[in-house]
Amino acid sequence: MSLPLLLGLPVILLAVGIHAVTTSRRSHRSHWIYGATLIVCVIALGLALASLLMDPTPATLTLPLGLPWLGAHFRLDALAAFFLVVVNLGGAVASLFALGYGQHESAPGRVLPFFPAFLAGMNLVLLADDAFTFLFAWEFMSLSSWALVMAHHQEPANSRAGYLYLVMACFGTLALLLAFGLLAGSDGAYDFAAIRAGQATPGLAALALVLALIGAGSKAGLVPLHVWLPLAHPAAPSHVSALMSGVMTKVAVYGFVRIVFDLLGEPVAWWWGGLVLALGGVTAVLGVLYALMQHDLKRLLAYHTVENIGIIFIGLGLALAFQANQMYTSAALALTAALFHILNHSLFKSLLFLGAGAVLTATGERDMERLGGLIHPMPWTALAFLLGAAAISALPPLNGFVSEWLTFQAILLSPELPQWLLKFLAPAVGALLALSAALAAACFVKAFGITFLGRPRSPAAAQAQETDRYSLWALFILAGLCLLAGILPGLVVDSLAPVVGLLNGSARLVTQHDQPWLTLVPVADVKSSYNGLLVLLFMAFSGAVAAFLIHRLASSAVRRGPAWDCGFPEASPTTQYTAGSFAQPIRRVFGSVVFQARERVMMPPPGDLRPARFEVKLRDPIWEHGYAPIANAVVAASSRFNYLQYLTIRHYLSLVFGALVILLLGMALWR
Amino acid sequence: MHGLAFDIAHLLAGGMVVVSFLLLYQVRLFALINVFALHSLVLVLAVGWQATIQEAHHLYVTAGIALIFKAILIPTALHRIVRRLGIHRTLEVVGGVGLNMLAGAALVALAILVMLPVTTTADVLAREDLAFALAVVLLGLWLMVIRHNAVSLVIGFMSLENGLVLAAAGARGMPLAVEISIAFSVLIALIVIGVFLFRIRERFDSVDMQAMDSFREGRRR
């Protein structure tokens, strides 16, 4: 029942987008557009939630659209419903935020039409049930988000980001197209039901897995295909950044899950899981290391998206490895962890990007070295951002902790795997995960501390004002959800059960809601359990007792003395700790190897009045060794064949003729 | 009866290939245009015969369109263009006639080699027709490759298009609307090409492609 309704909503979104084009000259239009997207997203969220919780049986629908002999197939099952919840929750909150934030948009005509179209594209990807519709919606999503990235195309960095995004999106879609082509076979059975029914040979299935990993991974930001992501996500307006980072990467993960877990069926070889696991581990650590080197607030957040995608893929890789060995209970745990992290990341990454957007409107700055002290003018934004930072750093009792803890629980089950390589690989990836979690915490101490604490480092930061109430509502809804998912994880795990059952041969985790005291017990009581509510109560209690004791026992007499100046007698804001100085120890430990970080101090000779300068040079190994050679090869090849542009018309005709004759000859001889 | 019908269709389609060969070595432009008119005429007969034996009446319309446009209108227009351009006395060096003939024969062999094994399931008439049509297309393309004069290029293009019509007629015909629109697009192509020929002449004092290339040579890079 809800499938036709859910299909109608993207159509309404498209209509809203077209409406935005036609009315783009009227004032107050952004209220209308964002209000409409908010309402549509809330309805879609409600429908998807109802379908996930009440009736997760698949519903299908075929419309006479698209390819004439295929039609457009749509399907709403538990997996699609869960991702619809993620997408529309993000869409609704971003729309709410944009009700206030959109007022500051300098070029609303370039944002308003594409924002609803982007949401519609993501919704359609999730509902598609044949390869053509899927790829069409996927490209629609890519192109509309590209238009949003290019909204402020006058800045050269943005147009470069847009170009890179377009190239990578085309490349990823090509890989997906090939994957679907392999799966559909020679008789072109492009609807997912036929692909699901047909059994691919192991070699073909493995090739499809690799192609899906490339196609969906390039959209999700899997290292080494992530290069466009930290450039493109921050280039868009902040509510779009939140959607791209928090939601669109999840749609990419959905593509991977749909192909690998659903369409391919059972994994045939154990190395599938190992491959995904290893990529996930590398992505997590490299993502957070890149993030630590960044001082641009939005770009830092974008690199953290790369890290979190790595964490999600660790869970998915473990699930594949367990499934290949018929260990379905363990696979259910790993899948639950991955899906839970998908939800969590969409919550806190949207929250953080929206917070960064609020900071951007208040100060006009993204560079953390020019921010500081914002907790005084923007206390509520600071509180929400702090909650998001704590959640992404996996601190209990927030939601990030739960999903990363579940991932660790799945890793702890890996010694039961029979393959020795996996036995060693999984703990190694676990160590990488632990490292990335710790580094993420360090990174967010930096992000929050430098941005919101201390004193303003620029006049713009000093004159900041609290953001509007729509934005605050959006921030606090997300922060509240982060907290709720953290203290009631059992509820979330139970709602995820139909999805896990769908992907895992109907094996799922034990039902959590009859556990006493809302405890989360993933495997068995004896192993481990977690209770977010108790942790919260303990923290509240111990905090209250500590505050009480301090106030009670400490002396209330006023003392006078010199203020401690940290050894800096001059109290200028420039003497504060900076983002660069905060990151320096980590940069020295990791960056000197990974990024070949080189530091140089330029001390002018005595008598010279120039200030001393400190320079850091970072090199991106993936760009230099992976992408630059390809780009150079393309440039070299095109200049080599440039003379083809100056041929005479007879030469062109001869080329056409020769090509035709050679092809025909090949055809004649082949048979 | 079927035997005779098949033989006549075979004869007409084969006739088009022969006329395509005639096109290859025509040195004078008027002769080339006349042979093209003959080419189109044979096409008209072939399509008309197909219409009779297939009892597909819309093919008569195709034949009529081909007769009016390709056999009468376009040759007349090209005659006028050539006379107005004043190039009716120029001879066009075609290269070795024997060599061209040999290449053409090879192309026909290739067309038959490709088409016959592919279409084993189709009926005999369509198979032969398709093979001949591909041969006409290849010969038309070959004509465009070996000629320098812009008018000859146009003729090559039009004869190539004749081959396409032959293929379509043999394969139970295209929808009529498609044929009419193709006929009109060819006519419009002729008009555009005619306009361009005069523009080119105005600019370069020649419609010889090699002369034009020599102009471009100087502007390269």
mmCIF file with all atom_site columns, N, CA, C and O in Angstrom, chain A residues 643 645-650 652-654 656-657 660-662 664-665 667-668 671, chain B residues 107 110 113-114 118 134 138 141-142 144-148 153 209-210 213 216 220:
data_model
loop_
_atom_site.group_PDB
_atom_site.id
_atom_site.type_symbol
_atom_site.label_atom_id
_atom_site.label_alt_id
_atom_site.label_comp_id
_atom_site.label_asym_id
_atom_site.label_entity_id
_atom_site.label_seq_id
_atom_site.pdbx_PDB_ins_code
_atom_site.Cartn_x
_atom_site.Cartn_y
_atom_site.Cartn_z
_atom_site.occupancy
_atom_site.B_iso_or_equiv
_atom_site.pdbx_formal_charge
_atom_site.auth_seq_id
_atom_site.auth_comp_id
_atom_site.auth_asym_id
_atom_site.auth_atom_id
_atom_site.pdbx_PDB_model_num
ATOM 1   N N  . TYR A 1 643 ? 46.749 15.235  -33.531 1.00 0.00 ? 643 TYR A N  1
ATOM 2   C CA . TYR A 1 643 ? 46.801 15.498  -34.970 1.00 0.00 ? 643 TYR A CA 1
ATOM 3   C C  . TYR A 1 643 ? 45.556 14.978  -35.680 1.00 0.00 ? 643 TYR A C  1
ATOM 4   O O  . TYR A 1 643 ? 45.228 15.412  -36.769 1.00 0.00 ? 643 TYR A O  1
ATOM 5   N N  . GLN A 1 645 ? 42.784 15.786  -35.133 1.00 0.00 ? 645 GLN A N  1
ATOM 6   C CA . GLN A 1 645 ? 41.842 16.894  -35.291 1.00 0.00 ? 645 GLN A CA 1
ATOM 7   C C  . GLN A 1 645 ? 42.089 17.672  -36.567 1.00 0.00 ? 645 GLN A C  1
ATOM 8   O O  . GLN A 1 645 ? 41.288 18.503  -36.943 1.00 0.00 ? 645 GLN A O  1
ATOM 9   N N  . TYR A 1 646 ? 43.254 17.448  -37.215 1.00 0.00 ? 646 TYR A N  1
ATOM 10  C CA . TYR A 1 646 ? 43.612 18.281  -38.358 1.00 0.00 ? 646 TYR A CA 1
ATOM 11  C C  . TYR A 1 646 ? 43.636 17.490  -39.647 1.00 0.00 ? 646 TYR A C  1
ATOM 12  O O  . TYR A 1 646 ? 44.321 17.851  -40.579 1.00 0.00 ? 646 TYR A O  1
ATOM 13  N N  . LEU A 1 647 ? 42.944 16.362  -39.702 1.00 0.00 ? 647 LEU A N  1
ATOM 14  C CA . LEU A 1 647 ? 42.939 15.566  -40.921 1.00 0.00 ? 647 LEU A CA 1
ATOM 15  C C  . LEU A 1 647 ? 42.028 16.212  -41.961 1.00 0.00 ? 647 LEU A C  1
ATOM 16  O O  . LEU A 1 647 ? 41.190 17.046  -41.648 1.00 0.00 ? 647 LEU A O  1
ATOM 17  N N  . THR A 1 648 ? 42.203 15.782  -43.226 1.00 0.00 ? 648 THR A N  1
ATOM 18  C CA . THR A 1 648 ? 41.312 16.272  -44.272 1.00 0.00 ? 648 THR A CA 1
ATOM 19  C C  . THR A 1 648 ? 40.052 15.422  -44.282 1.00 0.00 ? 648 THR A C  1
ATOM 20  O O  . THR A 1 648 ? 40.004 14.349  -43.680 1.00 0.00 ? 648 THR A O  1
ATOM 21  N N  . ILE A 1 649 ? 39.040 15.920  -44.985 1.00 0.00 ? 649 ILE A N  1
ATOM 22  C CA . ILE A 1 649 ? 37.759 15.215  -44.979 1.00 0.00 ? 649 ILE A CA 1
ATOM 23  C C  . ILE A 1 649 ? 37.905 13.823  -45.594 1.00 0.00 ? 649 ILE A C  1
ATOM 24  O O  . ILE A 1 649 ? 37.280 12.857  -45.157 1.00 0.00 ? 649 ILE A O  1
ATOM 25  N N  . ARG A 1 650 ? 38.825 13.696  -46.593 1.00 0.00 ? 650 ARG A N  1
ATOM 26  C CA . ARG A 1 650 ? 38.999 12.365  -47.186 1.00 0.00 ? 650 ARG A CA 1
ATOM 27  C C  . ARG A 1 650 ? 39.633 11.403  -46.206 1.00 0.00 ? 650 ARG A C  1
ATOM 28  O O  . ARG A 1 650 ? 39.309 10.223  -46.184 1.00 0.00 ? 650 ARG A O  1
ATOM 29  N N  . TYR A 1 652 ? 39.192 11.515  -42.991 1.00 0.00 ? 652 TYR A N  1
ATOM 30  C CA . TYR A 1 652 ? 38.133 11.096  -42.054 1.00 0.00 ? 652 TYR A CA 1
ATOM 31  C C  . TYR A 1 652 ? 37.257 10.024  -42.684 1.00 0.00 ? 652 TYR A C  1
ATOM 32  O O  . TYR A 1 652 ? 36.951 9.008   -42.066 1.00 0.00 ? 652 TYR A O  1
ATOM 33  N N  . LEU A 1 653 ? 36.878 10.281  -43.967 1.00 0.00 ? 653 LEU A N  1
ATOM 34  C CA . LEU A 1 653 ? 36.039 9.292   -44.639 1.00 0.00 ? 653 LEU A CA 1
ATOM 35  C C  . LEU A 1 653 ? 36.770 7.962   -44.734 1.00 0.00 ? 653 LEU A C  1
ATOM 36  O O  . LEU A 1 653 ? 36.194 6.896   -44.508 1.00 0.00 ? 653 LEU A O  1
ATOM 37  N N  . SER A 1 654 ? 38.084 8.030   -45.018 1.00 0.00 ? 654 SER A N  1
ATOM 38  C CA . SER A 1 654 ? 38.832 6.785   -45.117 1.00 0.00 ? 654 SER A CA 1
ATOM 39  C C  . SER A 1 654 ? 38.870 6.072   -43.783 1.00 0.00 ? 654 SER A C  1
ATOM 40  O O  . SER A 1 654 ? 38.799 4.842   -43.719 1.00 0.00 ? 654 SER A O  1
ATOM 41  N N  . VAL A 1 656 ? 36.595 6.198   -41.400 1.00 0.00 ? 656 VAL A N  1
ATOM 42  C CA . VAL A 1 656 ? 35.288 5.581   -41.190 1.00 0.00 ? 656 VAL A CA 1
ATOM 43  C C  . VAL A 1 656 ? 35.174 4.314   -42.027 1.00 0.00 ? 656 VAL A C  1
ATOM 44  O O  . VAL A 1 656 ? 34.798 3.244   -41.539 1.00 0.00 ? 656 VAL A O  1
ATOM 45  N N  . PHE A 1 657 ? 35.559 4.459   -43.296 1.00 0.00 ? 657 PHE A N  1
ATOM 46  C CA . PHE A 1 657 ? 35.455 3.337   -44.214 1.00 0.00 ? 657 PHE A CA 1
ATOM 47  C C  . PHE A 1 657 ? 36.330 2.175   -43.745 1.00 0.00 ? 657 PHE A C  1
ATOM 48  O O  . PHE A 1 657 ? 35.896 1.019   -43.690 1.00 0.00 ? 657 PHE A O  1
ATOM 49  N N  . LEU A 1 660 ? 34.898 0.449   -40.749 1.00 0.00 ? 660 LEU A N  1
ATOM 50  C CA . LEU A 1 660 ? 33.738 -0.368  -41.118 1.00 0.00 ? 660 LEU A CA 1
ATOM 51  C C  . LEU A 1 660 ? 34.187 -1.670  -41.771 1.00 0.00 ? 660 LEU A C  1
ATOM 52  O O  . LEU A 1 660 ? 33.715 -2.763  -41.409 1.00 0.00 ? 660 LEU A O  1
ATOM 53  N N  . VAL A 1 661 ? 35.134 -1.537  -42.705 1.00 0.00 ? 661 VAL A N  1
ATOM 54  C CA . VAL A 1 661 ? 35.583 -2.745  -43.410 1.00 0.00 ? 661 VAL A CA 1
ATOM 55  C C  . VAL A 1 661 ? 36.252 -3.706  -42.447 1.00 0.00 ? 661 VAL A C  1
ATOM 56  O O  . VAL A 1 661 ? 36.027 -4.927  -42.498 1.00 0.00 ? 661 VAL A O  1
ATOM 57  N N  . ILE A 1 662 ? 37.079 -3.152  -41.539 1.00 0.00 ? 662 ILE A N  1
ATOM 58  C CA . ILE A 1 662 ? 37.773 -4.041  -40.590 1.00 0.00 ? 662 ILE A CA 1
ATOM 59  C C  . ILE A 1 662 ? 36.760 -4.760  -39.701 1.00 0.00 ? 662 ILE A C  1
ATOM 60  O O  . ILE A 1 662 ? 36.857 -5.972  -39.463 1.00 0.00 ? 662 ILE A O  1
ATOM 61  N N  . LEU A 1 664 ? 33.621 -5.412  -40.385 1.00 0.00 ? 664 LEU A N  1
ATOM 62  C CA . LEU A 1 664 ? 32.892 -6.411  -41.173 1.00 0.00 ? 664 LEU A CA 1
ATOM 63  C C  . LEU A 1 664 ? 33.762 -7.625  -41.429 1.00 0.00 ? 664 LEU A C  1
ATOM 64  O O  . LEU A 1 664 ? 33.306 -8.772  -41.347 1.00 0.00 ? 664 LEU A O  1
ATOM 65  N N  . LEU A 1 665 ? 35.061 -7.374  -41.714 1.00 0.00 ? 665 LEU A N  1
ATOM 66  C CA . LEU A 1 665 ? 35.977 -8.485  -41.944 1.00 0.00 ? 665 LEU A CA 1
ATOM 67  C C  . LEU A 1 665 ? 36.061 -9.352  -40.692 1.00 0.00 ? 665 LEU A C  1
ATOM 68  O O  . LEU A 1 665 ? 35.992 -10.587 -40.764 1.00 0.00 ? 665 LEU A O  1
ATOM 69  N N  . MET A 1 667 ? 33.870 -9.673  -38.456 1.00 0.00 ? 667 MET A N  1
ATOM 70  C CA . MET A 1 667 ? 32.620 -10.420 -38.309 1.00 0.00 ? 667 MET A CA 1
ATOM 71  C C  . MET A 1 667 ? 32.587 -11.612 -39.263 1.00 0.00 ? 667 MET A C  1
ATOM 72  O O  . MET A 1 667 ? 32.151 -12.708 -38.898 1.00 0.00 ? 667 MET A O  1
ATOM 73  N N  . ALA A 1 668 ? 33.076 -11.380 -40.492 1.00 0.00 ? 668 ALA A N  1
ATOM 74  C CA . ALA A 1 668 ? 33.038 -12.459 -41.472 1.00 0.00 ? 668 ALA A CA 1
ATOM 75  C C  . ALA A 1 668 ? 33.978 -13.590 -41.068 1.00 0.00 ? 668 ALA A C  1
ATOM 76  O O  . ALA A 1 668 ? 33.668 -14.768 -41.245 1.00 0.00 ? 668 ALA A O  1
ATOM 77  N N  . ARG A 1 671 ? 33.036 -15.933 -37.711 1.00 0.00 ? 671 ARG A N  1
ATOM 78  C CA . ARG A 1 671 ? 32.039 -17.016 -37.749 1.00 0.00 ? 671 ARG A CA 1
ATOM 79  C C  . ARG A 1 671 ? 32.600 -18.268 -38.382 1.00 0.00 ? 671 ARG A C  1
ATOM 80  O O  . ARG A 1 671 ? 33.297 -18.211 -39.319 1.00 0.00 ? 671 ARG A O  1
ATOM 81  N N  . LEU B 2 107 ? 34.902 -5.534  -51.935 1.00 0.00 ? 107 LEU B N  1
ATOM 82  C CA . LEU B 2 107 ? 33.872 -5.050  -51.002 1.00 0.00 ? 107 LEU B CA 1
ATOM 83  C C  . LEU B 2 107 ? 32.591 -5.861  -51.156 1.00 0.00 ? 107 LEU B C  1
ATOM 84  O O  . LEU B 2 107 ? 31.934 -6.212  -50.162 1.00 0.00 ? 107 LEU B O  1
ATOM 85  N N  . LEU B 2 110 ? 33.029 -9.074  -49.546 1.00 0.00 ? 110 LEU B N  1
ATOM 86  C CA . LEU B 2 110 ? 32.951 -8.905  -48.086 1.00 0.00 ? 110 LEU B CA 1
ATOM 87  C C  . LEU B 2 110 ? 31.501 -8.820  -47.634 1.00 0.00 ? 110 LEU B C  1
ATOM 88  O O  . LEU B 2 110 ? 31.087 -9.462  -46.656 1.00 0.00 ? 110 LEU B O  1
ATOM 89  N N  . LEU B 2 113 ? 29.978 -12.177 -47.761 1.00 0.00 ? 113 LEU B N  1
ATOM 90  C CA . LEU B 2 113 ? 30.544 -13.016 -46.705 1.00 0.00 ? 113 LEU B CA 1
ATOM 91  C C  . LEU B 2 113 ? 29.946 -12.691 -45.340 1.00 0.00 ? 113 LEU B C  1
ATOM 92  O O  . LEU B 2 113 ? 29.723 -13.572 -44.506 1.00 0.00 ? 113 LEU B O  1
ATOM 93  N N  . VAL B 2 114 ? 29.714 -11.385 -45.118 1.00 0.00 ? 114 VAL B N  1
ATOM 94  C CA . VAL B 2 114 ? 29.184 -10.981 -43.809 1.00 0.00 ? 114 VAL B CA 1
ATOM 95  C C  . VAL B 2 114 ? 27.709 -11.329 -43.710 1.00 0.00 ? 114 VAL B C  1
ATOM 96  O O  . VAL B 2 114 ? 27.257 -11.921 -42.725 1.00 0.00 ? 114 VAL B O  1
ATOM 97  N N  . VAL B 2 118 ? 25.053 -14.511 -41.480 1.00 0.00 ? 118 VAL B N  1
ATOM 98  C CA . VAL B 2 118 ? 24.333 -13.921 -40.347 1.00 0.00 ? 118 VAL B CA 1
ATOM 99  C C  . VAL B 2 118 ? 22.838 -14.189 -40.472 1.00 0.00 ? 118 VAL B C  1
ATOM 100 O O  . VAL B 2 118 ? 22.140 -14.396 -39.484 1.00 0.00 ? 118 VAL B O  1
ATOM 101 N N  . LEU B 2 134 ? 24.141 -4.025  -48.588 1.00 0.00 ? 134 LEU B N  1
ATOM 102 C CA . LEU B 2 134 ? 25.390 -3.717  -47.895 1.00 0.00 ? 134 LEU B CA 1
ATOM 103 C C  . LEU B 2 134 ? 26.491 -3.433  -48.914 1.00 0.00 ? 134 LEU B C  1
ATOM 104 O O  . LEU B 2 134 ? 27.314 -2.528  -48.731 1.00 0.00 ? 134 LEU B O  1
ATOM 105 N N  . LEU B 2 138 ? 28.661 -0.035  -49.115 1.00 0.00 ? 138 LEU B N  1
ATOM 106 C CA . LEU B 2 138 ? 30.123 -0.016  -49.059 1.00 0.00 ? 138 LEU B CA 1
ATOM 107 C C  . LEU B 2 138 ? 30.703 0.652   -50.297 1.00 0.00 ? 138 LEU B C  1
ATOM 108 O O  . LEU B 2 138 ? 31.662 1.425   -50.212 1.00 0.00 ? 138 LEU B O  1
ATOM 109 N N  . LEU B 2 141 ? 30.368 4.365   -49.986 1.00 0.00 ? 141 LEU B N  1
ATOM 110 C CA . LEU B 2 141 ? 31.377 4.902   -49.082 1.00 0.00 ? 141 LEU B CA 1
ATOM 111 C C  . LEU B 2 141 ? 32.741 4.944   -49.766 1.00 0.00 ? 141 LEU B C  1
ATOM 112 O O  . LEU B 2 141 ? 33.498 5.920   -49.624 1.00 0.00 ? 141 LEU B O  1
ATOM 113 N N  . TRP B 2 142 ? 33.023 3.893   -50.523 1.00 0.00 ? 142 TRP B N  1
ATOM 114 C CA . TRP B 2 142 ? 34.286 3.824   -51.245 1.00 0.00 ? 142 TRP B CA 1
ATOM 115 C C  . TRP B 2 142 ? 34.371 4.945   -52.257 1.00 0.00 ? 142 TRP B C  1
ATOM 116 O O  . TRP B 2 142 ? 35.417 5.586   -52.425 1.00 0.00 ? 142 TRP B O  1
ATOM 117 N N  . MET B 2 144 ? 32.979 7.838   -51.955 1.00 0.00 ? 144 MET B N  1
ATOM 118 C CA . MET B 2 144 ? 33.271 9.073   -51.214 1.00 0.00 ? 144 MET B CA 1
ATOM 119 C C  . MET B 2 144 ? 34.740 9.150   -50.840 1.00 0.00 ? 144 MET B C  1
ATOM 120 O O  . MET B 2 144 ? 35.310 10.234  -50.737 1.00 0.00 ? 144 MET B O  1
ATOM 121 N N  . VAL B 2 145 ? 35.354 7.986   -50.607 1.00 0.00 ? 145 VAL B N  1
ATOM 122 C CA . VAL B 2 145 ? 36.757 8.015   -50.192 1.00 0.00 ? 145 VAL B CA 1
ATOM 123 C C  . VAL B 2 145 ? 37.656 8.381   -51.363 1.00 0.00 ? 145 VAL B C  1
ATOM 124 O O  . VAL B 2 145 ? 38.610 9.153   -51.201 1.00 0.00 ? 145 VAL B O  1
ATOM 125 N N  . ILE B 2 146 ? 37.354 7.859   -52.591 1.00 0.00 ? 146 ILE B N  1
ATOM 126 C CA . ILE B 2 146 ? 38.312 8.043   -53.682 1.00 0.00 ? 146 ILE B CA 1
ATOM 127 C C  . ILE B 2 146 ? 38.113 9.342   -54.433 1.00 0.00 ? 146 ILE B C  1
ATOM 128 O O  . ILE B 2 146 ? 38.965 9.723   -55.209 1.00 0.00 ? 146 ILE B O  1
ATOM 129 N N  . ARG B 2 147 ? 37.023 10.058  -54.223 1.00 0.00 ? 147 ARG B N  1
ATOM 130 C CA . ARG B 2 147 ? 36.774 11.260  -55.018 1.00 0.00 ? 147 ARG B CA 1
ATOM 131 C C  . ARG B 2 147 ? 37.258 12.513  -54.301 1.00 0.00 ? 147 ARG B C  1
ATOM 132 O O  . ARG B 2 147 ? 37.290 12.557  -53.070 1.00 0.00 ? 147 ARG B O  1
ATOM 133 N N  . HIS B 2 148 ? 37.595 13.545  -55.116 1.00 0.00 ? 148 HIS B N  1
ATOM 134 C CA . HIS B 2 148 ? 37.980 14.824  -54.516 1.00 0.00 ? 148 HIS B CA 1
ATOM 135 C C  . HIS B 2 148 ? 36.885 15.845  -54.626 1.00 0.00 ? 148 HIS B C  1
ATOM 136 O O  . HIS B 2 148 ? 36.769 16.716  -53.792 1.00 0.00 ? 148 HIS B O  1
ATOM 137 N N  . LEU B 2 153 ? 31.309 13.742  -53.988 1.00 0.00 ? 153 LEU B N  1
ATOM 138 C CA . LEU B 2 153 ? 31.044 13.293  -52.619 1.00 0.00 ? 153 LEU B CA 1
ATOM 139 C C  . LEU B 2 153 ? 29.549 13.211  -52.378 1.00 0.00 ? 153 LEU B C  1
ATOM 140 O O  . LEU B 2 153 ? 29.039 12.257  -51.748 1.00 0.00 ? 153 LEU B O  1
ATOM 141 N N  . MET B 2 209 ? 38.287 19.206  -53.091 1.00 0.00 ? 209 MET B N  1
ATOM 142 C CA . MET B 2 209 ? 38.621 19.065  -51.677 1.00 0.00 ? 209 MET B CA 1
ATOM 143 C C  . MET B 2 209 ? 40.116 19.244  -51.433 1.00 0.00 ? 209 MET B C  1
ATOM 144 O O  . MET B 2 209 ? 40.518 19.770  -50.424 1.00 0.00 ? 209 MET B O  1
ATOM 145 N N  . GLN B 2 210 ? 40.938 18.802  -52.402 1.00 0.00 ? 210 GLN B N  1
ATOM 146 C CA . GLN B 2 210 ? 42.377 18.909  -52.185 1.00 0.00 ? 210 GLN B CA 1
ATOM 147 C C  . GLN B 2 210 ? 42.810 20.358  -52.156 1.00 0.00 ? 210 GLN B C  1
ATOM 148 O O  . GLN B 2 210 ? 43.657 20.744  -51.355 1.00 0.00 ? 210 GLN B O  1
ATOM 149 N N  . ASP B 2 213 ? 41.998 21.630  -48.789 1.00 0.00 ? 213 ASP B N  1
ATOM 150 C CA . ASP B 2 213 ? 42.935 21.162  -47.782 1.00 0.00 ? 213 ASP B CA 1
ATOM 151 C C  . ASP B 2 213 ? 44.221 21.969  -47.817 1.00 0.00 ? 213 ASP B C  1
ATOM 152 O O  . ASP B 2 213 ? 44.805 22.251  -46.771 1.00 0.00 ? 213 ASP B O  1
ATOM 153 N N  . ARG B 2 216 ? 43.768 24.895  -45.774 1.00 0.00 ? 216 ARG B N  1
ATOM 154 C CA . ARG B 2 216 ? 43.767 24.642  -44.340 1.00 0.00 ? 216 ARG B CA 1
ATOM 155 C C  . ARG B 2 216 ? 45.167 24.314  -43.848 1.00 0.00 ? 216 ARG B C  1
ATOM 156 O O  . ARG B 2 216 ? 45.521 24.601  -42.729 1.00 0.00 ? 216 ARG B O  1
ATOM 157 N N  . ARG B 2 220 ? 47.009 25.552  -40.216 1.00 0.00 ? 220 ARG B N  1
ATOM 158 C CA . ARG B 2 220 ? 47.110 24.566  -39.137 1.00 0.00 ? 220 ARG B CA 1
ATOM 159 C C  . ARG B 2 220 ? 48.055 25.067  -38.051 1.00 0.00 ? 220 ARG B C  1
ATOM 160 O O  . ARG B 2 220 ? 49.088 25.619  -38.340 1.00 0.00 ? 220 ARG B O  1
#
